[in-house]
Amino acid sequence: MKAHVTAHARYVVAEIDNRLYGSFLEHLGRAVYTGIYEPDHPTADQNGMRRDVIDLVRELDTPICRYPGGNFVSAYNWEDGIGPKEERPTRLDLAWHTSESNQVGIHEFADWAKSTNIEMMLAVNLGSRGLDAARNFVEYVNHPGGSYWSDLRKKNGRADPWDVRLWCLGNEMDGPWQVGHKSAAEYGHLANETAKALRAFDDKLELIVCGSSHSDMATYPQWEATVLDSTYDQVDYISLHMYFENYEKNAAEYLALPKKLDRYIGTVGGVIDYIKAKRRAKNDVKISFDEWNVWYHQRKNDAKRVKEWGWPHAPALLEDIYNFEDVLQVGCILNTFIRRSDLVRIACIAQLVNVIAPIMTVPGGPAWRQTIYYPFQLASRHGRGTALHLDIDCPAYDADIAAGVEYLDIAGVHDSDTGTLNFFAVNRNGSEPMEIEISIEGFGAAKSVAHTLIKHDDLEATNTENNPENVKPAKAKGAKLSGGKLSVSVPAHSYSMISV
Ligand code: AHR
């Protein structure tokens, strides 16, 4: 099978916002406790944070992390997580039917974020609480001093404000499962009033309003229209979420799902344009795709377990073990975000550690990289710069979700600082390799080519505690450059990064 691609220096989508490679950490399962925080662990630092996990997070190079939820945030009292640890209350977490010890709160998370080179992206509770708790939290986090909440932060050991720029106005407020779920009109009103109050404190904050939890919600896309009509002047981003499933074990259908993601982004882009025109607005609202990942390996099992248990503290929950097929899916999802980076400015893989995550830990034991760690790392490290609008000519197949799904899923990014062009390519075809020819135009003469390949003969291959490097990238040979043309052969069902 052959594919022809043209990359031209003048055909660009956008300058990518590095926050496209963001992540997410919720007080859920073992994400926080025995994930990032385990004071008794042999690698624990002075704050009780696992240094082995910090190292893996740093290598992933994710610039922002959304915290503390997720569904958890909709019944969370942020004040429970401040002050002396021994005085912090244990609360029942209604979202996941667990107990929350509050041993990690904003101070601990902020210290951890600093040690991982991550900028915090915080969510406020607009489910069980509202404007007042939100504005107090922002004052605690961002005000230098001389007020009740900022002085309390100082008393609790942090002199300087953290100056967090990105704030999520609640989480998945369209979902009936959400504590304090609201109609679009109710939520739009509350989000707008909360945004106004936060802007009265600091009009440079970047505010994110909740869009739909996924594009199959009955209220989608009217939810976006109603909520944006109420909040358009006050917000910078609308948040979208999507999780990918392959219960049928049908690789062709599964790998076609990013077409649905692309449609979702396009539709919400259209709703944004409509509301902008309707309101005669001058400002732009963009998309924060702040929850995305594969989530199905343990999902049904977990749904049953949550109903059966009492209120355990930090039980194993949502611990999907990813396979090689998921590498291809994560590659296609990230490629979709790169191709749509004019609209999608922020995106967060959900989540980061133990809970539907690229990084797994054993309590008291090792940490390791799941299969999906690698396509995320390659894109996060090398997919920064200008997203290119590629012209692609290749055979396609018809799937249930969309007709004309190209066998080659490819995105290109030009880093003008280093002059490097990186192409991220997934061969969706499981039975044939693909000869890819890329015409490189207007970038100046390329001198060398490198091909990094992730391939395994078994789609179900996983990385586990005892076999942590079963699926990982390797250098591949054979890519050639000649007369402005790059040719490379990629195996059936494979992920590649080709750099020139
Ligand atoms: O990431 C897991 C959960 O998925 C989050 O808590 C929620 O926002 C979404 O439904």
PDB file of N, CA, C and O in Angstrom, residues 274-343:
ATOM      1  N   TYR A 274     -21.020  30.363  15.995  1.00  0.00           N
ATOM      2  CA  TYR A 274     -22.420  30.806  15.982  1.00  0.00           C
ATOM      3  C   TYR A 274     -22.684  31.757  17.154  1.00  0.00           C
ATOM      4  O   TYR A 274     -23.253  32.845  16.980  1.00  0.00           O
ATOM      5  N   ILE A 275     -22.249  31.366  18.342  1.00  0.00           N
ATOM      6  CA  ILE A 275     -22.520  32.209  19.519  1.00  0.00           C
ATOM      7  C   ILE A 275     -21.709  33.508  19.432  1.00  0.00           C
ATOM      8  O   ILE A 275     -22.203  34.588  19.772  1.00  0.00           O
ATOM      9  N   LYS A 276     -20.508  33.412  18.915  1.00  0.00           N
ATOM     10  CA  LYS A 276     -19.695  34.634  18.765  1.00  0.00           C
ATOM     11  C   LYS A 276     -20.424  35.625  17.849  1.00  0.00           C
ATOM     12  O   LYS A 276     -20.525  36.822  18.163  1.00  0.00           O
ATOM     13  N   ALA A 277     -20.962  35.118  16.747  1.00  0.00           N
ATOM     14  CA  ALA A 277     -21.673  35.999  15.807  1.00  0.00           C
ATOM     15  C   ALA A 277     -22.963  36.517  16.439  1.00  0.00           C
ATOM     16  O   ALA A 277     -23.283  37.710  16.351  1.00  0.00           O
ATOM     17  N   LYS A 278     -23.690  35.617  17.107  1.00  0.00           N
ATOM     18  CA  LYS A 278     -24.970  35.993  17.718  1.00  0.00           C
ATOM     19  C   LYS A 278     -24.779  37.112  18.736  1.00  0.00           C
ATOM     20  O   LYS A 278     -25.581  38.040  18.826  1.00  0.00           O
ATOM     21  N   ARG A 279     -23.699  37.022  19.491  1.00  0.00           N
ATOM     22  CA  ARG A 279     -23.467  38.013  20.553  1.00  0.00           C
ATOM     23  C   ARG A 279     -22.648  39.204  20.075  1.00  0.00           C
ATOM     24  O   ARG A 279     -22.317  40.073  20.858  1.00  0.00           O
ATOM     25  N   ARG A 280     -22.329  39.206  18.774  1.00  0.00           N
ATOM     26  CA  ARG A 280     -21.483  40.297  18.213  1.00  0.00           C
ATOM     27  C   ARG A 280     -20.221  40.453  19.060  1.00  0.00           C
ATOM     28  O   ARG A 280     -19.788  41.555  19.377  1.00  0.00           O
ATOM     29  N   ALA A 281     -19.658  39.288  19.458  1.00  0.00           N
ATOM     30  CA  ALA A 281     -18.507  39.314  20.386  1.00  0.00           C
ATOM     31  C   ALA A 281     -17.202  39.548  19.636  1.00  0.00           C
ATOM     32  O   ALA A 281     -17.096  39.249  18.437  1.00  0.00           O
ATOM     33  N   LYS A 282     -16.241  40.088  20.327  1.00  0.00           N
ATOM     34  CA  LYS A 282     -14.917  40.321  19.713  1.00  0.00           C
ATOM     35  C   LYS A 282     -13.918  39.246  20.167  1.00  0.00           C
ATOM     36  O   LYS A 282     -12.943  38.964  19.489  1.00  0.00           O
ATOM     37  N   ASN A 283     -14.149  38.702  21.353  1.00  0.00           N
ATOM     38  CA  ASN A 283     -13.192  37.726  21.891  1.00  0.00           C
ATOM     39  C   ASN A 283     -13.373  36.354  21.250  1.00  0.00           C
ATOM     40  O   ASN A 283     -14.425  36.051  20.669  1.00  0.00           O
ATOM     41  N   ASP A 284     -12.322  35.545  21.359  1.00  0.00           N
ATOM     42  CA  ASP A 284     -12.389  34.163  20.863  1.00  0.00           C
ATOM     43  C   ASP A 284     -12.481  33.195  22.025  1.00  0.00           C
ATOM     44  O   ASP A 284     -11.846  33.406  23.054  1.00  0.00           O
ATOM     45  N   VAL A 285     -13.255  32.157  21.835  1.00  0.00           N
ATOM     46  CA  VAL A 285     -13.264  31.041  22.794  1.00  0.00           C
ATOM     47  C   VAL A 285     -12.697  29.830  22.057  1.00  0.00           C
ATOM     48  O   VAL A 285     -13.029  29.596  20.889  1.00  0.00           O
ATOM     49  N   LYS A 286     -11.791  29.118  22.708  1.00  0.00           N
ATOM     50  CA  LYS A 286     -11.178  27.934  22.096  1.00  0.00           C
ATOM     51  C   LYS A 286     -11.548  26.690  22.912  1.00  0.00           C
ATOM     52  O   LYS A 286     -12.260  26.791  23.908  1.00  0.00           O
ATOM     53  N   ILE A 287     -11.020  25.546  22.487  1.00  0.00           N
ATOM     54  CA  ILE A 287     -11.386  24.283  23.159  1.00  0.00           C
ATOM     55  C   ILE A 287     -10.270  23.819  24.097  1.00  0.00           C
ATOM     56  O   ILE A 287      -9.094  23.845  23.731  1.00  0.00           O
ATOM     57  N   SER A 288     -10.671  23.419  25.302  1.00  0.00           N
ATOM     58  CA  SER A 288      -9.762  22.737  26.215  1.00  0.00           C
ATOM     59  C   SER A 288     -10.257  21.291  26.288  1.00  0.00           C
ATOM     60  O   SER A 288     -11.281  21.016  26.911  1.00  0.00           O
ATOM     61  N   PHE A 289      -9.565  20.380  25.617  1.00  0.00           N
ATOM     62  CA  PHE A 289     -10.010  18.970  25.592  1.00  0.00           C
ATOM     63  C   PHE A 289      -9.380  18.299  26.809  1.00  0.00           C
ATOM     64  O   PHE A 289      -8.409  17.551  26.699  1.00  0.00           O
ATOM     65  N   ASP A 290      -9.958  18.615  28.006  1.00  0.00           N
ATOM     66  CA  ASP A 290      -9.197  18.309  29.208  1.00  0.00           C
ATOM     67  C   ASP A 290      -9.459  16.946  29.840  1.00  0.00           C
ATOM     68  O   ASP A 290      -9.033  16.707  30.977  1.00  0.00           O
ATOM     69  N   GLU A 291     -10.092  16.043  29.113  1.00  0.00           N
ATOM     70  CA  GLU A 291     -10.093  14.611  29.474  1.00  0.00           C
ATOM     71  C   GLU A 291     -10.198  13.814  28.186  1.00  0.00           C
ATOM     72  O   GLU A 291     -11.187  13.950  27.449  1.00  0.00           O
ATOM     73  N   TRP A 292      -9.200  12.999  27.931  1.00  0.00           N
ATOM     74  CA  TRP A 292      -9.260  12.077  26.797  1.00  0.00           C
ATOM     75  C   TRP A 292      -8.372  10.888  27.100  1.00  0.00           C
ATOM     76  O   TRP A 292      -7.337  11.030  27.749  1.00  0.00           O
ATOM     77  N   ASN A 293      -8.757   9.748  26.646  1.00  0.00           N
ATOM     78  CA  ASN A 293      -7.907   8.545  26.713  1.00  0.00           C
ATOM     79  C   ASN A 293      -8.733   7.331  26.292  1.00  0.00           C
ATOM     80  O   ASN A 293      -9.932   7.440  26.045  1.00  0.00           O
ATOM     81  N   VAL A 294      -8.057   6.206  26.237  1.00  0.00           N
ATOM     82  CA  VAL A 294      -8.734   4.916  26.103  1.00  0.00           C
ATOM     83  C   VAL A 294      -9.223   4.547  27.499  1.00  0.00           C
ATOM     84  O   VAL A 294      -8.489   4.678  28.479  1.00  0.00           O
ATOM     85  N   TRP A 295     -10.470   4.107  27.595  1.00  0.00           N
ATOM     86  CA  TRP A 295     -11.003   3.690  28.901  1.00  0.00           C
ATOM     87  C   TRP A 295     -12.074   2.642  28.669  1.00  0.00           C
ATOM     88  O   TRP A 295     -13.180   2.967  28.319  1.00  0.00           O
ATOM     89  N   TYR A 296     -11.690   1.379  28.791  1.00  0.00           N
ATOM     90  CA  TYR A 296     -12.704   0.324  28.698  1.00  0.00           C
ATOM     91  C   TYR A 296     -12.227  -1.003  29.276  1.00  0.00           C
ATOM     92  O   TYR A 296     -13.030  -1.865  29.605  1.00  0.00           O
ATOM     93  N   HIS A 297     -10.894  -1.152  29.446  1.00  0.00           N
ATOM     94  CA  HIS A 297     -10.377  -2.473  29.831  1.00  0.00           C
ATOM     95  C   HIS A 297     -10.952  -2.950  31.174  1.00  0.00           C
ATOM     96  O   HIS A 297     -11.216  -4.134  31.336  1.00  0.00           O
ATOM     97  N   GLN A 298     -11.094  -2.028  32.123  1.00  0.00           N
ATOM     98  CA  GLN A 298     -11.605  -2.416  33.453  1.00  0.00           C
ATOM     99  C   GLN A 298     -12.954  -1.763  33.753  1.00  0.00           C
ATOM    100  O   GLN A 298     -13.454  -1.885  34.865  1.00  0.00           O
ATOM    101  N   ARG A 299     -13.508  -1.049  32.792  1.00  0.00           N
ATOM    102  CA  ARG A 299     -14.605  -0.124  33.106  1.00  0.00           C
ATOM    103  C   ARG A 299     -15.852  -0.817  33.672  1.00  0.00           C
ATOM    104  O   ARG A 299     -16.387  -0.408  34.714  1.00  0.00           O
ATOM    105  N   LYS A 300     -16.289  -1.889  32.993  1.00  0.00           N
ATOM    106  CA  LYS A 300     -17.532  -2.544  33.449  1.00  0.00           C
ATOM    107  C   LYS A 300     -17.319  -3.217  34.809  1.00  0.00           C
ATOM    108  O   LYS A 300     -18.171  -3.165  35.686  1.00  0.00           O
ATOM    109  N   ASN A 301     -16.152  -3.837  34.934  1.00  0.00           N
ATOM    110  CA  ASN A 301     -15.783  -4.488  36.176  1.00  0.00           C
ATOM    111  C   ASN A 301     -15.781  -3.480  37.341  1.00  0.00           C
ATOM    112  O   ASN A 301     -16.332  -3.730  38.417  1.00  0.00           O
ATOM    113  N   ASP A 302     -15.172  -2.314  37.096  1.00  0.00           N
ATOM    114  CA  ASP A 302     -15.097  -1.278  38.129  1.00  0.00           C
ATOM    115  C   ASP A 302     -16.484  -0.769  38.515  1.00  0.00           C
ATOM    116  O   ASP A 302     -16.750  -0.513  39.687  1.00  0.00           O
ATOM    117  N   ALA A 303     -17.342  -0.601  37.525  1.00  0.00           N
ATOM    118  CA  ALA A 303     -18.686  -0.070  37.803  1.00  0.00           C
ATOM    119  C   ALA A 303     -19.406  -0.981  38.794  1.00  0.00           C
ATOM    120  O   ALA A 303     -20.107  -0.518  39.699  1.00  0.00           O
ATOM    121  N   LYS A 304     -19.173  -2.313  38.648  1.00  0.00           N
ATOM    122  CA  LYS A 304     -19.780  -3.282  39.573  1.00  0.00           C
ATOM    123  C   LYS A 304     -19.141  -3.177  40.962  1.00  0.00           C
ATOM    124  O   LYS A 304     -19.827  -3.119  41.972  1.00  0.00           O
ATOM    125  N   ARG A 305     -17.812  -3.126  40.983  1.00  0.00           N
ATOM    126  CA  ARG A 305     -17.089  -3.115  42.268  1.00  0.00           C
ATOM    127  C   ARG A 305     -17.471  -1.904  43.109  1.00  0.00           C
ATOM    128  O   ARG A 305     -17.661  -2.001  44.314  1.00  0.00           O
ATOM    129  N   VAL A 306     -17.594  -0.748  42.465  1.00  0.00           N
ATOM    130  CA  VAL A 306     -17.909   0.483  43.199  1.00  0.00           C
ATOM    131  C   VAL A 306     -19.241   0.338  43.936  1.00  0.00           C
ATOM    132  O   VAL A 306     -19.410   0.828  45.053  1.00  0.00           O
ATOM    133  N   LYS A 307     -20.183  -0.381  43.301  1.00  0.00           N
ATOM    134  CA  LYS A 307     -21.507  -0.559  43.931  1.00  0.00           C
ATOM    135  C   LYS A 307     -21.442  -1.507  45.125  1.00  0.00           C
ATOM    136  O   LYS A 307     -22.276  -1.453  46.013  1.00  0.00           O
ATOM    137  N   GLU A 308     -20.429  -2.408  45.101  1.00  0.00           N
ATOM    138  CA  GLU A 308     -20.397  -3.460  46.114  1.00  0.00           C
ATOM    139  C   GLU A 308     -19.561  -3.125  47.347  1.00  0.00           C
ATOM    140  O   GLU A 308     -19.748  -3.704  48.403  1.00  0.00           O
ATOM    141  N   TRP A 309     -18.586  -2.232  47.210  1.00  0.00           N
ATOM    142  CA  TRP A 309     -17.691  -2.008  48.349  1.00  0.00           C
ATOM    143  C   TRP A 309     -18.237  -0.954  49.302  1.00  0.00           C
ATOM    144  O   TRP A 309     -19.215  -0.265  48.989  1.00  0.00           O
ATOM    145  N   GLY A 310     -17.576  -0.818  50.485  1.00  0.00           N
ATOM    146  CA  GLY A 310     -17.996   0.201  51.454  1.00  0.00           C
ATOM    147  C   GLY A 310     -17.431   1.546  51.060  1.00  0.00           C
ATOM    148  O   GLY A 310     -17.782   2.082  50.012  1.00  0.00           O
ATOM    149  N   TRP A 311     -16.527   2.046  51.878  1.00  0.00           N
ATOM    150  CA  TRP A 311     -15.896   3.337  51.569  1.00  0.00           C
ATOM    151  C   TRP A 311     -14.381   3.188  51.703  1.00  0.00           C
ATOM    152  O   TRP A 311     -13.764   3.823  52.562  1.00  0.00           O
ATOM    153  N   PRO A 312     -13.755   2.355  50.853  1.00  0.00           N
ATOM    154  CA  PRO A 312     -12.310   2.123  51.012  1.00  0.00           C
ATOM    155  C   PRO A 312     -11.503   3.377  50.699  1.00  0.00           C
ATOM    156  O   PRO A 312     -11.946   4.248  49.939  1.00  0.00           O
ATOM    157  N   HIS A 313     -10.315   3.452  51.291  1.00  0.00           N
ATOM    158  CA  HIS A 313      -9.400   4.555  50.989  1.00  0.00           C
ATOM    159  C   HIS A 313      -8.428   4.108  49.895  1.00  0.00           C
ATOM    160  O   HIS A 313      -7.761   3.086  50.028  1.00  0.00           O
ATOM    161  N   ALA A 314      -8.385   4.865  48.809  1.00  0.00           N
ATOM    162  CA  ALA A 314      -7.441   4.627  47.713  1.00  0.00           C
ATOM    163  C   ALA A 314      -7.411   3.172  47.227  1.00  0.00           C
ATOM    164  O   ALA A 314      -6.342   2.545  47.172  1.00  0.00           O
ATOM    165  N   PRO A 315      -8.567   2.601  46.867  1.00  0.00           N
ATOM    166  CA  PRO A 315      -8.552   1.243  46.298  1.00  0.00           C
ATOM    167  C   PRO A 315      -8.077   1.298  44.845  1.00  0.00           C
ATOM    168  O   PRO A 315      -8.107   2.370  44.223  1.00  0.00           O
ATOM    169  N   ALA A 316      -7.672   0.155  44.306  1.00  0.00           N
ATOM    170  CA  ALA A 316      -7.342   0.105  42.873  1.00  0.00           C
ATOM    171  C   ALA A 316      -8.635   0.358  42.091  1.00  0.00           C
ATOM    172  O   ALA A 316      -9.631  -0.336  42.286  1.00  0.00           O
ATOM    173  N   LEU A 317      -8.622   1.342  41.249  1.00  0.00           N
ATOM    174  CA  LEU A 317      -9.839   1.709  40.512  1.00  0.00           C
ATOM    175  C   LEU A 317      -9.435   2.311  39.170  1.00  0.00           C
ATOM    176  O   LEU A 317      -8.490   3.107  39.121  1.00  0.00           O
ATOM    177  N   LEU A 318     -10.145   1.924  38.122  1.00  0.00           N
ATOM    178  CA  LEU A 318      -9.854   2.398  36.760  1.00  0.00           C
ATOM    179  C   LEU A 318      -8.407   2.083  36.357  1.00  0.00           C
ATOM    180  O   LEU A 318      -7.743   2.879  35.699  1.00  0.00           O
ATOM    181  N   GLU A 319      -7.916   0.909  36.802  1.00  0.00           N
ATOM    182  CA  GLU A 319      -6.517   0.581  36.485  1.00  0.00           C
ATOM    183  C   GLU A 319      -6.452  -0.199  35.178  1.00  0.00           C
ATOM    184  O   GLU A 319      -6.086  -1.380  35.146  1.00  0.00           O
ATOM    185  N   ASP A 320      -6.802   0.455  34.110  1.00  0.00           N
ATOM    186  CA  ASP A 320      -6.724  -0.170  32.786  1.00  0.00           C
ATOM    187  C   ASP A 320      -5.267  -0.487  32.445  1.00  0.00           C
ATOM    188  O   ASP A 320      -4.397   0.365  32.631  1.00  0.00           O
ATOM    189  N   ILE A 321      -5.034  -1.710  31.983  1.00  0.00           N
ATOM    190  CA  ILE A 321      -3.710  -2.063  31.482  1.00  0.00           C
ATOM    191  C   ILE A 321      -3.791  -1.953  29.958  1.00  0.00           C
ATOM    192  O   ILE A 321      -4.576  -2.645  29.311  1.00  0.00           O
ATOM    193  N   TYR A 322      -2.987  -1.060  29.420  1.00  0.00           N
ATOM    194  CA  TYR A 322      -3.076  -0.755  27.991  1.00  0.00           C
ATOM    195  C   TYR A 322      -2.261  -1.729  27.162  1.00  0.00           C
ATOM    196  O   TYR A 322      -1.263  -2.290  27.623  1.00  0.00           O
ATOM    197  N   ASN A 323      -2.708  -1.884  25.920  1.00  0.00           N
ATOM    198  CA  ASN A 323      -2.007  -2.810  25.023  1.00  0.00           C
ATOM    199  C   ASN A 323      -1.402  -2.053  23.839  1.00  0.00           C
ATOM    200  O   ASN A 323      -1.468  -0.822  23.772  1.00  0.00           O
ATOM    201  N   PHE A 324      -0.848  -2.813  22.917  1.00  0.00           N
ATOM    202  CA  PHE A 324      -0.194  -2.182  21.766  1.00  0.00           C
ATOM    203  C   PHE A 324      -1.224  -1.484  20.872  1.00  0.00           C
ATOM    204  O   PHE A 324      -0.949  -0.414  20.315  1.00  0.00           O
ATOM    205  N   GLU A 325      -2.412  -2.071  20.755  1.00  0.00           N
ATOM    206  CA  GLU A 325      -3.466  -1.440  19.944  1.00  0.00           C
ATOM    207  C   GLU A 325      -3.767  -0.022  20.453  1.00  0.00           C
ATOM    208  O   GLU A 325      -4.027   0.902  19.673  1.00  0.00           O
ATOM    209  N   ASP A 326      -3.707   0.154  21.770  1.00  0.00           N
ATOM    210  CA  ASP A 326      -3.986   1.475  22.360  1.00  0.00           C
ATOM    211  C   ASP A 326      -2.888   2.499  22.015  1.00  0.00           C
ATOM    212  O   ASP A 326      -3.149   3.710  22.009  1.00  0.00           O
ATOM    213  N   VAL A 327      -1.683   2.007  21.735  1.00  0.00           N
ATOM    214  CA  VAL A 327      -0.616   2.908  21.262  1.00  0.00           C
ATOM    215  C   VAL A 327      -1.082   3.573  19.964  1.00  0.00           C
ATOM    216  O   VAL A 327      -0.919   4.780  19.764  1.00  0.00           O
ATOM    217  N   LEU A 328      -1.661   2.748  19.076  1.00  0.00           N
ATOM    218  CA  LEU A 328      -2.109   3.276  17.778  1.00  0.00           C
ATOM    219  C   LEU A 328      -3.243   4.278  17.993  1.00  0.00           C
ATOM    220  O   LEU A 328      -3.279   5.338  17.356  1.00  0.00           O
ATOM    221  N   GLN A 329      -4.144   3.939  18.910  1.00  0.00           N
ATOM    222  CA  GLN A 329      -5.278   4.841  19.168  1.00  0.00           C
ATOM    223  C   GLN A 329      -4.803   6.177  19.742  1.00  0.00           C
ATOM    224  O   GLN A 329      -5.218   7.243  19.288  1.00  0.00           O
ATOM    225  N   VAL A 330      -3.926   6.105  20.741  1.00  0.00           N
ATOM    226  CA  VAL A 330      -3.416   7.347  21.357  1.00  0.00           C
ATOM    227  C   VAL A 330      -2.663   8.165  20.309  1.00  0.00           C
ATOM    228  O   VAL A 330      -2.772   9.398  20.261  1.00  0.00           O
ATOM    229  N   GLY A 331      -1.935   7.488  19.426  1.00  0.00           N
ATOM    230  CA  GLY A 331      -1.252   8.196  18.338  1.00  0.00           C
ATOM    231  C   GLY A 331      -2.246   8.939  17.454  1.00  0.00           C
ATOM    232  O   GLY A 331      -2.048  10.122  17.126  1.00  0.00           O
ATOM    233  N   CYS A 332      -3.339   8.265  17.078  1.00  0.00           N
ATOM    234  CA  CYS A 332      -4.353   8.908  16.212  1.00  0.00           C
ATOM    235  C   CYS A 332      -5.046  10.071  16.937  1.00  0.00           C
ATOM    236  O   CYS A 332      -5.359  11.098  16.320  1.00  0.00           O
ATOM    237  N   ILE A 333      -5.294   9.915  18.233  1.00  0.00           N
ATOM    238  CA  ILE A 333      -5.961  10.986  18.996  1.00  0.00           C
ATOM    239  C   ILE A 333      -5.053  12.226  19.026  1.00  0.00           C
ATOM    240  O   ILE A 333      -5.486  13.349  18.738  1.00  0.00           O
ATOM    241  N   LEU A 334      -3.777  12.012  19.359  1.00  0.00           N
ATOM    242  CA  LEU A 334      -2.855  13.152  19.425  1.00  0.00           C
ATOM    243  C   LEU A 334      -2.699  13.805  18.050  1.00  0.00           C
ATOM    244  O   LEU A 334      -2.620  15.034  17.939  1.00  0.00           O
ATOM    245  N   ASN A 335      -2.666  12.977  17.007  1.00  0.00           N
ATOM    246  CA  ASN A 335      -2.591  13.544  15.653  1.00  0.00           C
ATOM    247  C   ASN A 335      -3.809  14.426  15.361  1.00  0.00           C
ATOM    248  O   ASN A 335      -3.698  15.478  14.731  1.00  0.00           O
ATOM    249  N   THR A 336      -4.977  13.988  15.829  1.00  0.00           N
ATOM    250  CA  THR A 336      -6.198  14.778  15.616  1.00  0.00           C
ATOM    251  C   THR A 336      -6.070  16.130  16.309  1.00  0.00           C
ATOM    252  O   THR A 336      -6.417  17.176  15.735  1.00  0.00           O
ATOM    253  N   PHE A 337      -5.550  16.122  17.528  1.00  0.00           N
ATOM    254  CA  PHE A 337      -5.381  17.399  18.245  1.00  0.00           C
ATOM    255  C   PHE A 337      -4.376  18.303  17.519  1.00  0.00           C
ATOM    256  O   PHE A 337      -4.571  19.511  17.438  1.00  0.00           O
ATOM    257  N   ILE A 338      -3.310  17.721  17.010  1.00  0.00           N
ATOM    258  CA  ILE A 338      -2.315  18.539  16.285  1.00  0.00           C
ATOM    259  C   ILE A 338      -2.970  19.151  15.046  1.00  0.00           C
ATOM    260  O   ILE A 338      -2.821  20.348  14.776  1.00  0.00           O
ATOM    261  N   ARG A 339      -3.723  18.332  14.310  1.00  0.00           N
ATOM    262  CA  ARG A 339      -4.369  18.848  13.083  1.00  0.00           C
ATOM    263  C   ARG A 339      -5.418  19.895  13.405  1.00  0.00           C
ATOM    264  O   ARG A 339      -5.752  20.725  12.577  1.00  0.00           O
ATOM    265  N   ARG A 340      -5.985  19.846  14.615  1.00  0.00           N
ATOM    266  CA  ARG A 340      -7.024  20.797  15.035  1.00  0.00           C
ATOM    267  C   ARG A 340      -6.484  21.826  16.032  1.00  0.00           C
ATOM    268  O   ARG A 340      -7.257  22.403  16.801  1.00  0.00           O
ATOM    269  N   SER A 341      -5.170  22.040  16.030  1.00  0.00           N
ATOM    270  CA  SER A 341      -4.582  22.859  17.086  1.00  0.00           C
ATOM    271  C   SER A 341      -4.916  24.342  16.978  1.00  0.00           C
ATOM    272  O   SER A 341      -4.594  25.117  17.874  1.00  0.00           O
ATOM    273  N   ASP A 342      -5.564  24.742  15.880  1.00  0.00           N
ATOM    274  CA  ASP A 342      -6.075  26.116  15.825  1.00  0.00           C
ATOM    275  C   ASP A 342      -7.256  26.267  16.788  1.00  0.00           C
ATOM    276  O   ASP A 342      -7.457  27.326  17.382  1.00  0.00           O
ATOM    277  N   LEU A 343      -8.011  25.213  16.992  1.00  0.00           N
ATOM    278  CA  LEU A 343      -9.190  25.243  17.877  1.00  0.00           C
ATOM    279  C   LEU A 343      -8.898  24.643  19.246  1.00  0.00           C
ATOM    280  O   LEU A 343      -9.326  25.161  20.277  1.00  0.00           O
TER     281      LEU A 343
END
